[in-house]
Short mmCIF file of C-alpha atoms in Angstrom, two decimals:
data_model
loop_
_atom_site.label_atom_id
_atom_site.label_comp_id
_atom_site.label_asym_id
_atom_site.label_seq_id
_atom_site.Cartn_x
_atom_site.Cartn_y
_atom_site.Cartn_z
CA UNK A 1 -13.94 203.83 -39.14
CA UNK A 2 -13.68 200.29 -38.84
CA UNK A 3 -15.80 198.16 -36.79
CA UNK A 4 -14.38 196.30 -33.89
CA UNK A 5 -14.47 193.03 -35.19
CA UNK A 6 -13.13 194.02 -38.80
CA UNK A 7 -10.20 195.90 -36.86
CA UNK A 8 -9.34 192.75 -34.58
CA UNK A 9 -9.90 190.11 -37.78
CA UNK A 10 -7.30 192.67 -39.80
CA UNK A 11 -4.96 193.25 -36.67
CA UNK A 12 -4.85 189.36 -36.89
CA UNK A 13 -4.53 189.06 -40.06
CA UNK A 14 -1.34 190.95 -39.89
CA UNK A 15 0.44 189.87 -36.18
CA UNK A 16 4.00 188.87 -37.24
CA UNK A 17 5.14 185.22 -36.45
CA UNK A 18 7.37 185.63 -33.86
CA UNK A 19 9.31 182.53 -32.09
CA UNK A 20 10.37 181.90 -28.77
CA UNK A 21 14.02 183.66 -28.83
CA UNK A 22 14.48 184.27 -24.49
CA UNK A 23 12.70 182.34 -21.16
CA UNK A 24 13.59 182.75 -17.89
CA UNK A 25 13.60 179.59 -15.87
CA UNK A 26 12.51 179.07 -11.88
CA UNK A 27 14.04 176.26 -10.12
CA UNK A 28 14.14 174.31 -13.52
CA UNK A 29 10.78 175.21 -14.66
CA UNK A 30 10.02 178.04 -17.33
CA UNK A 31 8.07 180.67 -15.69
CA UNK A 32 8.26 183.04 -18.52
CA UNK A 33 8.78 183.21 -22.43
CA UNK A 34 9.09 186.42 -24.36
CA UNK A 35 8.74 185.77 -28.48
CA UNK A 36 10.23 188.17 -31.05
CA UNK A 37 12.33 187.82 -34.40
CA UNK A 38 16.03 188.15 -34.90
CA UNK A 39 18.22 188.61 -37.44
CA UNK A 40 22.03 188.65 -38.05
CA UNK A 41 23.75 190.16 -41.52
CA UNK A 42 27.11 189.35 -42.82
CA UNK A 43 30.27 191.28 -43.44
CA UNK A 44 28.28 191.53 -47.13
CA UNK A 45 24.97 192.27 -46.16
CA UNK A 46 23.53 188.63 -46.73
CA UNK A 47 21.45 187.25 -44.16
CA UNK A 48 23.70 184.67 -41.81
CA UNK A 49 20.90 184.13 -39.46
CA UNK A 50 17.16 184.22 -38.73
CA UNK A 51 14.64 183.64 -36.38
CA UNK A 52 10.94 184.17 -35.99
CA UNK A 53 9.72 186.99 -38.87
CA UNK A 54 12.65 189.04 -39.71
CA UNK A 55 11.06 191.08 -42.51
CA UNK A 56 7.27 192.15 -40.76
CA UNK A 57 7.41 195.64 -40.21
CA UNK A 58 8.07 197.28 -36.64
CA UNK A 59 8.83 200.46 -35.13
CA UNK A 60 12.54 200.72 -34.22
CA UNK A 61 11.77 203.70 -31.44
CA UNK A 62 14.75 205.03 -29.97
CA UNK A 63 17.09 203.08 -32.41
CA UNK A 64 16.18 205.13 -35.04
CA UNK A 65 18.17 207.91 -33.44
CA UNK A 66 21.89 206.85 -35.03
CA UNK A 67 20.63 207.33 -38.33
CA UNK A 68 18.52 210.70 -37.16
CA UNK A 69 21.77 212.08 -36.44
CA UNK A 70 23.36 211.24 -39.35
CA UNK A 71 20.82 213.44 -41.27
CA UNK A 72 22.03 216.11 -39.13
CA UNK A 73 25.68 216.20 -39.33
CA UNK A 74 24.98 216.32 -43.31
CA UNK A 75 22.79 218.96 -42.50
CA UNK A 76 26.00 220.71 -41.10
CA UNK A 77 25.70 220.15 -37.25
CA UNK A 78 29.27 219.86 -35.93
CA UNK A 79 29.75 218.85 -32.27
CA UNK A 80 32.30 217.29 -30.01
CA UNK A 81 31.86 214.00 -29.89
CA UNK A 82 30.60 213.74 -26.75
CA UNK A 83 27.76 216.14 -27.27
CA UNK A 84 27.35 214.45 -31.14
CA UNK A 85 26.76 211.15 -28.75
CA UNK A 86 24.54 212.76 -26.74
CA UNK A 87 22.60 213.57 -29.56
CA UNK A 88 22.29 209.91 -30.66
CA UNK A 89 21.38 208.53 -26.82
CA UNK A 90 18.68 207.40 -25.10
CA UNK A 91 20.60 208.82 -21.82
CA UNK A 92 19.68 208.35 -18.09
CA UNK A 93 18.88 211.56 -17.22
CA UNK A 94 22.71 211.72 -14.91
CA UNK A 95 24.18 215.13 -14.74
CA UNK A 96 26.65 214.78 -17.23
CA UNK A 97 23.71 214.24 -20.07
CA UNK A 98 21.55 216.87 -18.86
CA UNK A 99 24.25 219.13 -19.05
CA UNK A 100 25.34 217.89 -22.19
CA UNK A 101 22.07 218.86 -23.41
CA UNK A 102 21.82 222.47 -22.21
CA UNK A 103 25.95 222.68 -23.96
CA UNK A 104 23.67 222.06 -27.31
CA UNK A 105 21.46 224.67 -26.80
CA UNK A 106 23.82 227.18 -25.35
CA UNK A 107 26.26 226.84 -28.62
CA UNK A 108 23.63 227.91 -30.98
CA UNK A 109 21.86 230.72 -28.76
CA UNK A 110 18.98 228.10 -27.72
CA UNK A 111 16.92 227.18 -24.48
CA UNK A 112 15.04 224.68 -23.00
CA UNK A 113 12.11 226.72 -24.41
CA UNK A 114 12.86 225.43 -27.51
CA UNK A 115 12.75 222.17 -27.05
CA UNK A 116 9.08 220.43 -28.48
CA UNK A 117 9.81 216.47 -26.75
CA UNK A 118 8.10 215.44 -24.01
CA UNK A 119 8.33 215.78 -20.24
CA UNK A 120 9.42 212.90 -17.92
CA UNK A 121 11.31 211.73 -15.36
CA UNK A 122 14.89 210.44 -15.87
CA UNK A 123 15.13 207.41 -17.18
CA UNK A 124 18.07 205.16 -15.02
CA UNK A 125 16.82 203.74 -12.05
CA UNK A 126 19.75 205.36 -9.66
CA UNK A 127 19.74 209.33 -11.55
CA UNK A 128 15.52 208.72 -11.45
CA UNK A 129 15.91 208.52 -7.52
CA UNK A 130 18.00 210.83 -6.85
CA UNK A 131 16.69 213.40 -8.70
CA UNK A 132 13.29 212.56 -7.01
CA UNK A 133 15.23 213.15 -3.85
CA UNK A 134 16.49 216.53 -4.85
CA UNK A 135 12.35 217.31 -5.55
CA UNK A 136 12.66 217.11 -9.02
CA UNK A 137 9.79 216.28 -11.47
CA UNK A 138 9.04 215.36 -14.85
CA UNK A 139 10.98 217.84 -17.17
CA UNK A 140 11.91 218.07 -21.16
CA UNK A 141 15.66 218.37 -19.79
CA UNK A 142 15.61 215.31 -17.89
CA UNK A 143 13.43 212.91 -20.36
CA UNK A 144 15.77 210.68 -22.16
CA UNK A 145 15.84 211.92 -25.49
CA UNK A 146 16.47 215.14 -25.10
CA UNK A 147 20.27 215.43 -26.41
CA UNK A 148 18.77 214.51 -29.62
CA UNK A 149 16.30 217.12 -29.46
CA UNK A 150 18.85 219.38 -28.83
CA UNK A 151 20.63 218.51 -31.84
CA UNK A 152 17.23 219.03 -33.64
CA UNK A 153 16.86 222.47 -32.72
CA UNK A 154 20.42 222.90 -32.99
CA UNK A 155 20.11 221.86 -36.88
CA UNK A 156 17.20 223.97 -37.30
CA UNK A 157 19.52 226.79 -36.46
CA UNK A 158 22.61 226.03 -38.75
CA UNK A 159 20.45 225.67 -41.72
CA UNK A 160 18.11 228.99 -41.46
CA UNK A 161 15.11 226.88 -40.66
CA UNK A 162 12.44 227.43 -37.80
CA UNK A 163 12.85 226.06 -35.29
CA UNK A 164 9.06 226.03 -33.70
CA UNK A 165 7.34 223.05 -35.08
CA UNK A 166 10.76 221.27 -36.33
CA UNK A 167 8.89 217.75 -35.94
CA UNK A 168 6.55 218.27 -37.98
CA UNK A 169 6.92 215.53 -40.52
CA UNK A 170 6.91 217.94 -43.38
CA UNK A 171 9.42 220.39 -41.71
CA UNK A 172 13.06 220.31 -43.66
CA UNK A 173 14.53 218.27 -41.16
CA UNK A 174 12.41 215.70 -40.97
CA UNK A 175 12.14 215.47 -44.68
CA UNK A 176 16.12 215.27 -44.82
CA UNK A 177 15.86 212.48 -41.85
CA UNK A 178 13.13 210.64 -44.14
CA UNK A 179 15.80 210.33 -46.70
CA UNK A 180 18.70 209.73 -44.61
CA UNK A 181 16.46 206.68 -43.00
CA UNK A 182 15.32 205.08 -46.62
CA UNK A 183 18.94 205.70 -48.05
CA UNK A 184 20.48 203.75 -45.22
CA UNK A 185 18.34 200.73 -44.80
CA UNK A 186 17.85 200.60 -48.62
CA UNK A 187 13.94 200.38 -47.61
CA UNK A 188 11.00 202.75 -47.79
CA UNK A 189 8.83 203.20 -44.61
CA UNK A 190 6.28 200.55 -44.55
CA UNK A 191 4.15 202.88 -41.73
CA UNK A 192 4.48 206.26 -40.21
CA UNK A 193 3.29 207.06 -36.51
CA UNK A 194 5.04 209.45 -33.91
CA UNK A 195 7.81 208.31 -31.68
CA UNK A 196 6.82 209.23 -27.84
CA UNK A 197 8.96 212.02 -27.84
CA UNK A 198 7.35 213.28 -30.37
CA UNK A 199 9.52 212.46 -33.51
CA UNK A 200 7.91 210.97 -37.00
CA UNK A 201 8.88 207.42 -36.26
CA UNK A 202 8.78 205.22 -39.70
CA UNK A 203 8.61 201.47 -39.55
CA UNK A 204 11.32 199.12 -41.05
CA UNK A 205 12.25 195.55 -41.05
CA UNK A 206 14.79 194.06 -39.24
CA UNK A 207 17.63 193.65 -42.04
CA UNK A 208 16.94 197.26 -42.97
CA UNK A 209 17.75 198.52 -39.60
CA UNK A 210 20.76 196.01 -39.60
CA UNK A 211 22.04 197.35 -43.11
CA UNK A 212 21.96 200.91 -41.69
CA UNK A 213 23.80 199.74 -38.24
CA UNK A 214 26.14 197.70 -40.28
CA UNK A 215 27.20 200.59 -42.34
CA UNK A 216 27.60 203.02 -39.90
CA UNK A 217 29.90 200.61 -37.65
CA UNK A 218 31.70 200.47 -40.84
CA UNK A 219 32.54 204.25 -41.63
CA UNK A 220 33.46 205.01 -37.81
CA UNK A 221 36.17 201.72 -38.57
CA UNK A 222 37.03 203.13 -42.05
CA UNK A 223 37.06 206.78 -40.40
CA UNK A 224 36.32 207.92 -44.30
CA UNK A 225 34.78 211.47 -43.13
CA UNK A 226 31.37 210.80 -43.48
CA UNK A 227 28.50 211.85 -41.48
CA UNK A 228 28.16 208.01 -40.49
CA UNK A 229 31.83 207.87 -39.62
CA UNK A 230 31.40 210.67 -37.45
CA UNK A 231 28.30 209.61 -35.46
CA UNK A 232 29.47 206.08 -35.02
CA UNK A 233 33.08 207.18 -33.74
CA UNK A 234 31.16 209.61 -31.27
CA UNK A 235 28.96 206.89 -29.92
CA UNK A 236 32.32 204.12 -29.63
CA UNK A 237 34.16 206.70 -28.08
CA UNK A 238 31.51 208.21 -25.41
CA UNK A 239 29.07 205.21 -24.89
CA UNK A 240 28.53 206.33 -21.86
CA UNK A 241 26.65 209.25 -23.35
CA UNK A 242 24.49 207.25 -25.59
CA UNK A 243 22.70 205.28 -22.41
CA UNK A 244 24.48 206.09 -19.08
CA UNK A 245 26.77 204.28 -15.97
CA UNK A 246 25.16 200.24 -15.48
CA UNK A 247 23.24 200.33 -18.98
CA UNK A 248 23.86 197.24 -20.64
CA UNK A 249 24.09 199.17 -24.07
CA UNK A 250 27.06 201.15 -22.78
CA UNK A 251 28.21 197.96 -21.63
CA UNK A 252 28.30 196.01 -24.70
CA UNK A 253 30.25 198.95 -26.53
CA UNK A 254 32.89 198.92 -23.94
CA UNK A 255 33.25 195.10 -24.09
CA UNK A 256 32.75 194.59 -27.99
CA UNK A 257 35.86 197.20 -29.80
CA UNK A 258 34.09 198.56 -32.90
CA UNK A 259 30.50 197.99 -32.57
CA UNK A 260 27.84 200.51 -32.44
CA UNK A 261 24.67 199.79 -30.31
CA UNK A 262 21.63 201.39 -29.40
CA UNK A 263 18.34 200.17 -27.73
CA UNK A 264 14.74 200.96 -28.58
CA UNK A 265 11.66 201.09 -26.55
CA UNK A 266 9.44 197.98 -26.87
CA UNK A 267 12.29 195.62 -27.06
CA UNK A 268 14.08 196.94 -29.43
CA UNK A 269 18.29 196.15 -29.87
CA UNK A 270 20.61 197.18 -32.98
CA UNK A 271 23.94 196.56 -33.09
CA UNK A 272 26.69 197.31 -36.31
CA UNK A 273 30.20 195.66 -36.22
CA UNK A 274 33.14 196.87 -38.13
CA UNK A 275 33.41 194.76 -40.70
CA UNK A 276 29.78 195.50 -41.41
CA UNK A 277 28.05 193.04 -40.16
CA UNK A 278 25.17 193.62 -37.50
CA UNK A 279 21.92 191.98 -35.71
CA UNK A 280 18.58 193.32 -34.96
CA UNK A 281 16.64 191.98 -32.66
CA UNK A 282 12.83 192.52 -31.61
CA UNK A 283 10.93 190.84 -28.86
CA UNK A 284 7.00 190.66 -29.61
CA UNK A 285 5.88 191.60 -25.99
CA UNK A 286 8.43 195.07 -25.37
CA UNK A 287 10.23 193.37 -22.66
CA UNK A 288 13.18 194.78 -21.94
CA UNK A 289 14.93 192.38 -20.04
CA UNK A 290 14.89 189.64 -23.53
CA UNK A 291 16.73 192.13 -25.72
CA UNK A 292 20.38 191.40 -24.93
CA UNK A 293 20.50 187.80 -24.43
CA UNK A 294 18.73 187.12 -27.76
CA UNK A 295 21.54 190.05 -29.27
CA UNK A 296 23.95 188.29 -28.11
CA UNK A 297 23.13 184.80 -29.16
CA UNK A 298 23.07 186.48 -32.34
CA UNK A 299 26.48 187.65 -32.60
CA UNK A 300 27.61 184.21 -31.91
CA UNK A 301 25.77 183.44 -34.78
CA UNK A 302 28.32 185.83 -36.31
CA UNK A 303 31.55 184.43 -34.94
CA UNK A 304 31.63 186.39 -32.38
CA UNK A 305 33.45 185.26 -28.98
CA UNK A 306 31.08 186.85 -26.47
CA UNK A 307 32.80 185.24 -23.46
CA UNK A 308 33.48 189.47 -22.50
CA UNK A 309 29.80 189.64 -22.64
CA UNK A 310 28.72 187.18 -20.66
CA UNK A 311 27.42 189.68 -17.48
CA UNK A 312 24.86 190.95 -20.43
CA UNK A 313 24.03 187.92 -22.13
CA UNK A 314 22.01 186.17 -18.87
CA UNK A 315 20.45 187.38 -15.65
CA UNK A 316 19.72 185.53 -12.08
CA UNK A 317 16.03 184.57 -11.45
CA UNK A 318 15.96 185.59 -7.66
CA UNK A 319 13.97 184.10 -4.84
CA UNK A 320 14.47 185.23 -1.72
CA UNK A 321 17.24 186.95 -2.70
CA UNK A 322 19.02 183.99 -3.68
CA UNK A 323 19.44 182.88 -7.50
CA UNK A 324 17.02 180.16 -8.38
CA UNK A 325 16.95 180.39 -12.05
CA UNK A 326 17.78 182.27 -15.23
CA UNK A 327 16.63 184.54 -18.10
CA UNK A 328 19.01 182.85 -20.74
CA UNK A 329 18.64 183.03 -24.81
CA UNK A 330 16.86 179.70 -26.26
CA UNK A 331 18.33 178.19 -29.16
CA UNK A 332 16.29 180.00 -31.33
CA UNK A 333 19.05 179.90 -34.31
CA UNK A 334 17.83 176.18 -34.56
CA UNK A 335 13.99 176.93 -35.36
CA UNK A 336 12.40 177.54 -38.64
CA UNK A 337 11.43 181.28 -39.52
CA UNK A 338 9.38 182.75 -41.93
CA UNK A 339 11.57 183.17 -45.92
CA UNK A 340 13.72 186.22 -45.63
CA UNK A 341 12.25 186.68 -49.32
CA UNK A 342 8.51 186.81 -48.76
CA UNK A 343 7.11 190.04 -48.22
CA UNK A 344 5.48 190.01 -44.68
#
């Protein structure tokens, strides 16, 4: 084992060099600053934009779970689009997704018995409370990735394989998701750890996730029949499954015809656009709130008109209930970053 100051010098050694990309502002003074690294890919894959240090390796979380799904449709799981959504979301936890869930299940002779995620609460702020108020508690049901779970087990099923222990990382399904990930960000994992559901979770770059986003927005446009076709015309059609009602993922889908976006815990935003193109952003500190107004700066970067988005793009800073500032996007496009072509 290392020693303390060995593991802090080579934790230091390796802390990415991340820029100021979002601040929010009090009565004309910045009160807060959240750093991260962007990047935005063209209609050919090139990089159009950069900021911070697009190519050190992260953990894309929950927006990993596009391109899980994809492994499992060419595994052979077929479901109506809403429920082949469901399987891609990070969901709130509202009626509609846990029942969406147990749909899974029920169509291949599973239960909630079978599922192998973790417990929690729902995850929107307004299904959280209310179930609270019903006297609900933490369940695998209600925890937000549990469509995709479904799907897992679901897969499992289809194929012959067992389902107990299906995330194991050398199970058959997570060996086919290993190669669906590397073939569609053209990257091998640089690090493997588990997700906090419980999924192998493999770290990327930025323009890898961005290639993979960028071609699946591009076979749900095409509609060529292709597992990535399929996913990404589930998630444009029912984005309301792949985060819930007042989630400013579902949001950006409804406003912005043929993209495909999904958020990721730790700040974490991916979004593909038909023509191929896509950004990936990732803010250093996990806040939240910084993901969309540094995505969306980005896809101006694009050409994008993002007047439609412009609820999403900024926030009110409040005091006393009364707006006295703003979490806006800097104009990180304008800094230097780190070479897209060194190796981080």
């Amino acid at each position: 084992m290392l020693s303390p100051a060995l593991s802090a010098a080579r934790t230091a050694a390796i802390l990415a060099q991340h820029t100021p990309l979002v601040t929010a502002t009090r009565d004309g003074l910045v009160e807060s600053v959240h750093y991260g690294s962007a990047v935005a890919l063209d209609a050919n894959g090139a990089i159009a934009a950069a900021a911070g240090d697009p190519t050190a390796p992260f953990y894309p979380r929950s927006s990993l779970k596009p391109l899980q799904a994809v492994a499992m449709v060419r595994a052979g799981l077929e479901l109506p689009a809403d429920l082949l959504a469901l399987a891609a979301a990070s969901h709130s936890g509202a009626a509609q997704h846990r029942d969406g869930a147990l749909r899974i299940l029920e169509l291949h002779g599973l239960s909630v018995s079978d599922f192998e995620n973790s417990a929690d609460l729902p995850y929107g702020t307004a299904e959280r409370a209310e179930w609270l108020r019903n006297g609900g508690g933490a369940t695998q049901l209600t925890q937000n990735c549990s469509g995709k779970h479904a799907a897992m087990a679901a897969t499992c099923v289809i194929n012959g394989w067992p389902v107990e222990g299906y995330l194991h990382p050398d199970h058959p399904l997570q060996q086919l998701v290993a190669e669906t990930v590397t073939e569609l960000t053209d990257e091998e994992p640089l690090a493997l750890s588990t997700d906090g559901c419980g999924t192998p979770l493999f770290a990327l770059t930025l323009p890898g996730m961005a290639r993979a986003f960028g071609l699946i927005a591009r076979a749900a446009a095409d509609d060529d029949g292709t597992a990535a076709a399929a996913v990404g015309l589930a998630m444009q059609q029912h984005p309301e499954m792949v985060a819930g009602e007042s989630r400013d993922v579902t949001g950006l889908m409804r406003l912005l015809p043929g993209s495909v976006a999904k958020d990721g815990f730790e700040g974490v935003q991916l979004v593909g656009l038909a023509d191929r193109s896509a950004v990936a952003v990732k803010i250093s500190d996990g806040g939240d709130r910084a993901r969309m107004p540094a995505t969306v700066k980005l896809l101006e970067a694009l050409g994008i008109d993002t007047s439609s988005l412009s609820t999403i793009a900024t926030a009110p800073v409040l005091g006393g209930g009364q707006q006295v500032g703003l979490l806006q996007a800097t104009n990180f496009l304008n800094q230097p970053s780190v070479p897209v072509n060194e190796a981080p």
